[in-house]
Amino acid sequence: MKLNKLFILLLAIIYLSGCGKTILPSENEQEEETEKETPSSSPVDDETVYSVEEFIEGNFGDKAVWVQGYIVGACKRSIKQAEWEPPFSYNTAILLADSPEETDPDKVISIQMVNKQMKENIALDSNPQNYGRQIAFLGIKQKYLGIPGIKKHILAIEWLDE
């Protein structure tokens, strides 16, 4: 009986030690060894820019997509705490809509201000002049602040009214 347990344990150890990442040498001698990976499809849709409504209704999976809209408010923690008019006190997120006058929470998306640069250059608490401006973000759709939005995975930003 003990011999059977030892045999099974030995097989488990061999099986588990055989699992691992395959690291291939780099073609360039100066680069570090990197893991070679072939994506099944492009993780970014660079071609299409979606409206806020299309973004809300769309199912993009883990693909990063462009969405454009007008900055119509600021928010933190929940869409219930949205600020729709100046003065703005939140730098956590901005709200985008297809219309610069939109205040319906069902017709806006949330964009997280993921770093200091975004908070200093885009967030409405320190940039009230950005209220009503048109902007586009490239990122992965996620639920954020209780509504559709882009959280953490913001790959690019472009002002559309400059």
C-alpha positions in Angstrom: 0.0 0.0 0.0 2.8 2.4 0.9 4.6 1.5 -2.3 1.5 2.5 -4.3 1.3 5.8 -2.6 5.0 6.5 -3.2 4.6 5.5 -6.9 1.6 7.9 -7.3 3.5 10.7 -5.5 6.5 10.1 -7.8 4.3 10.3 -10.9 2.7 13.5 -9.6 6.1 15.1 -9.0 7.3 14.1 -12.5 4.1 15.4 -14.1 4.1 18.7 -12.2 7.8 19.4 -12.8 7.3 18.8 -16.5 4.9 21.7 -16.7 6.4 25.1 -17.3 6.9 27.9 -19.8 9.1 27.3 -22.8 11.7 30.1 -23.1 13.3 30.3 -26.5 16.5 32.2 -27.1 16.2 35.6 -28.7 17.3 36.1 -32.3 19.2 39.2 -31.2 22.1 38.3 -28.9 21.9 41.6 -27.1 18.2 41.1 -26.0 17.2 39.1 -23.0 15.5 35.7 -23.6 11.8 36.3 -24.1 8.8 34.1 -24.3 7.6 33.6 -27.8 3.9 34.0 -28.2 1.7 34.1 -31.3 -1.6 35.9 -30.7 -4.7 34.3 -32.2 -6.0 37.7 -33.3 -5.0 41.3 -32.9 -5.8 42.5 -29.4 -6.4 46.1 -30.7 -9.0 47.4 -33.1 -7.2 50.4 -34.5 -9.5 50.9 -37.4 -12.9 51.8 -35.9 -13.8 54.7 -33.5 -17.0 53.9 -31.7 -19.5 56.4 -30.3 -20.4 56.2 -26.6 -23.7 54.5 -27.5 -22.0 51.9 -29.7 -19.4 51.3 -26.9 -22.1 50.7 -24.3 -24.0 48.3 -26.6 -20.9 46.6 -28.0 -19.3 43.3 -27.0 -15.6 43.6 -27.7 -14.3 40.8 -25.4 -10.7 41.6 -24.4 -10.0 43.6 -27.5 -8.9 47.3 -27.1 -11.2 49.7 -29.0 -11.4 53.4 -29.7 -14.3 55.3 -28.2 -14.9 59.0 -28.6 -17.2 61.4 -26.8 -17.6 64.7 -24.9 -16.4 65.1 -21.4 -19.7 65.7 -19.5 -18.7 65.1 -15.8 -16.5 63.7 -13.1 -17.1 60.8 -10.8 -15.7 58.6 -8.0 -16.8 55.3 -6.4 -20.2 55.1 -8.1 -22.2 56.8 -10.9 -24.6 57.9 -8.1 -21.8 60.4 -7.1 -21.4 61.9 -10.5 -20.8 65.6 -10.8 -22.4 67.0 -14.0 -21.6 70.7 -13.6 -18.6 72.8 -12.4 -17.1 73.1 -10.0 -15.7 69.6 -10.1 -14.0 68.0 -7.0 -13.2 64.5 -8.3 -10.1 63.4 -10.2 -10.8 59.7 -10.2 -12.8 59.4 -13.4 -14.4 61.5 -16.2 -17.7 60.7 -17.9 -18.0 60.7 -21.7 -21.2 61.0 -23.7 -22.2 61.5 -27.4 -23.7 64.9 -26.5 -21.9 67.6 -24.6 -25.1 68.3 -22.6 -25.8 64.7 -21.6 -26.6 64.0 -17.9 -28.4 60.6 -18.1 -26.2 58.0 -16.4 -27.5 55.3 -18.8 -26.0 57.3 -21.8 -22.5 57.9 -20.4 -19.3 55.8 -19.9 -16.7 56.2 -17.2 -12.9 56.6 -17.9 -10.5 56.0 -15.1 -7.8 58.6 -14.6 -5.1 55.9 -14.2 -2.0 58.0 -13.5 -0.8 61.4 -12.4 -0.4 62.7 -15.9 -4.0 62.0 -16.8 -5.2 63.6 -13.5 -3.1 66.7 -14.2 -4.0 67.1 -17.9 -7.5 65.7 -18.3 -9.4 65.4 -14.9 -12.0 68.1 -14.4 -11.0 69.1 -10.9 -7.8 70.7 -12.1 -8.9 71.2 -15.7 -12.4 72.6 -15.7 -11.8 74.0 -19.2 -11.9 70.3 -20.5 -15.6 70.2 -19.6 -17.5 69.7 -23.0 -14.3 68.9 -25.0 -14.3 66.0 -27.4 -11.7 63.3 -26.7 -11.0 59.7 -27.8 -9.6 56.8 -25.7 -8.2 53.4 -26.8 -8.8 50.8 -24.1 -10.5 47.6 -23.0 -14.2 47.9 -22.1 -14.9 47.0 -18.5 -17.6 47.9 -15.9 -16.3 50.8 -13.9 -18.3 52.9 -11.3 -21.3 50.7 -12.0 -21.5 51.6 -15.7 -19.5 50.5 -18.9 -16.2 52.2 -19.2 -12.4 51.9 -19.4 -10.5 51.0 -16.3 -6.7 50.6 -16.1 -6.2 49.5 -19.7 -5.9 52.8 -21.4 -3.5 52.5 -24.3 -3.9 55.9 -26.1 -5.7 59.2 -25.8 -6.4 61.8 -28.5 -8.0 65.2 -28.2 -10.4 65.6 -31.2 -11.1 69.3 -30.9 -7.5 70.6 -31.3 
